[in-house]
Amino acid sequence: MASLDNIGQIKAKVREDRSFAIDAALVRIMKARKRLGHQELVGEVVAQLTQFKPEVSQVKNRIGSLLEREYLKRVEDSQGDWTREYDYQA
């Protein structure tokens, strides 16, 4: 029987592995599409991941992480306002 510490370690590893899977799906999709809207991107990620169903908040957090690491860039309109689209950068 697994101890409580071991269960906590297992859950942390599962969260980490799922984060990597979401990141990989996001990069694959954006590499193929180059520019995509937020809703379309989230929908494609959820559809592509068949091992588990990610929460929308998880996908949103991973998009934020990729923005920080400059894999993705937000698209600006002609007035300099942010749109709900992303460009692939890497």
PDB file of C-alpha atoms in Angstrom, residues 42-89:
ATOM      1  CA  VAL A  42      -8.103  25.395 -26.408  1.00  0.00           C
ATOM      2  CA  GLY A  43     -10.638  23.274 -28.306  1.00  0.00           C
ATOM      3  CA  GLU A  44      -7.973  21.601 -30.426  1.00  0.00           C
ATOM      4  CA  VAL A  45      -5.810  20.843 -27.391  1.00  0.00           C
ATOM      5  CA  VAL A  46      -8.727  19.243 -25.534  1.00  0.00           C
ATOM      6  CA  ALA A  47      -9.639  17.212 -28.651  1.00  0.00           C
ATOM      7  CA  GLN A  48      -6.045  16.104 -29.258  1.00  0.00           C
ATOM      8  CA  LEU A  49      -5.327  14.876 -25.737  1.00  0.00           C
ATOM      9  CA  THR A  50      -6.983  11.483 -25.452  1.00  0.00           C
ATOM     10  CA  GLN A  51      -5.095  10.107 -22.424  1.00  0.00           C
ATOM     11  CA  PHE A  52      -6.864  12.586 -20.131  1.00  0.00           C
ATOM     12  CA  LYS A  53      -9.305  15.481 -20.449  1.00  0.00           C
ATOM     13  CA  PRO A  54      -7.516  18.660 -19.404  1.00  0.00           C
ATOM     14  CA  GLU A  55      -9.385  21.422 -17.623  1.00  0.00           C
ATOM     15  CA  VAL A  56      -9.663  24.648 -19.624  1.00  0.00           C
ATOM     16  CA  SER A  57      -7.873  26.426 -16.761  1.00  0.00           C
ATOM     17  CA  GLN A  58      -4.926  24.018 -17.125  1.00  0.00           C
ATOM     18  CA  VAL A  59      -4.677  24.773 -20.844  1.00  0.00           C
ATOM     19  CA  LYS A  60      -4.923  28.516 -20.140  1.00  0.00           C
ATOM     20  CA  ASN A  61      -2.105  28.283 -17.577  1.00  0.00           C
ATOM     21  CA  ARG A  62       0.094  26.376 -20.038  1.00  0.00           C
ATOM     22  CA  ILE A  63      -0.599  28.998 -22.745  1.00  0.00           C
ATOM     23  CA  GLY A  64       0.558  31.627 -20.231  1.00  0.00           C
ATOM     24  CA  SER A  65       3.702  29.614 -19.596  1.00  0.00           C
ATOM     25  CA  LEU A  66       4.451  29.376 -23.323  1.00  0.00           C
ATOM     26  CA  LEU A  67       3.877  33.122 -23.663  1.00  0.00           C
ATOM     27  CA  GLU A  68       6.408  33.773 -20.877  1.00  0.00           C
ATOM     28  CA  ARG A  69       8.940  31.439 -22.488  1.00  0.00           C
ATOM     29  CA  GLU A  70       8.303  33.180 -25.852  1.00  0.00           C
ATOM     30  CA  TYR A  71       7.061  30.134 -27.741  1.00  0.00           C
ATOM     31  CA  LEU A  72       3.848  32.058 -28.393  1.00  0.00           C
ATOM     32  CA  LYS A  73       3.133  35.749 -28.869  1.00  0.00           C
ATOM     33  CA  ARG A  74      -0.156  37.607 -28.503  1.00  0.00           C
ATOM     34  CA  VAL A  75      -1.386  39.314 -31.671  1.00  0.00           C
ATOM     35  CA  GLU A  76      -1.989  43.072 -31.587  1.00  0.00           C
ATOM     36  CA  ASP A  77      -4.534  44.864 -33.775  1.00  0.00           C
ATOM     37  CA  SER A  78      -3.830  48.095 -35.689  1.00  0.00           C
ATOM     38  CA  GLN A  79      -4.503  50.259 -32.585  1.00  0.00           C
ATOM     39  CA  GLY A  80      -2.059  48.256 -30.474  1.00  0.00           C
ATOM     40  CA  ASP A  81      -4.750  46.430 -28.489  1.00  0.00           C
ATOM     41  CA  TRP A  82      -4.364  42.710 -27.763  1.00  0.00           C
ATOM     42  CA  THR A  83      -6.576  40.350 -29.699  1.00  0.00           C
ATOM     43  CA  ARG A  84      -7.513  36.836 -28.573  1.00  0.00           C
ATOM     44  CA  GLU A  85      -5.109  35.286 -31.064  1.00  0.00           C
ATOM     45  CA  TYR A  86      -1.630  33.842 -30.730  1.00  0.00           C
ATOM     46  CA  ASP A  87       1.305  33.553 -33.153  1.00  0.00           C
ATOM     47  CA  TYR A  88       3.810  30.720 -33.007  1.00  0.00           C
ATOM     48  CA  GLN A  89       7.329  32.091 -32.386  1.00  0.00           C
TER      49      GLN A  89
END
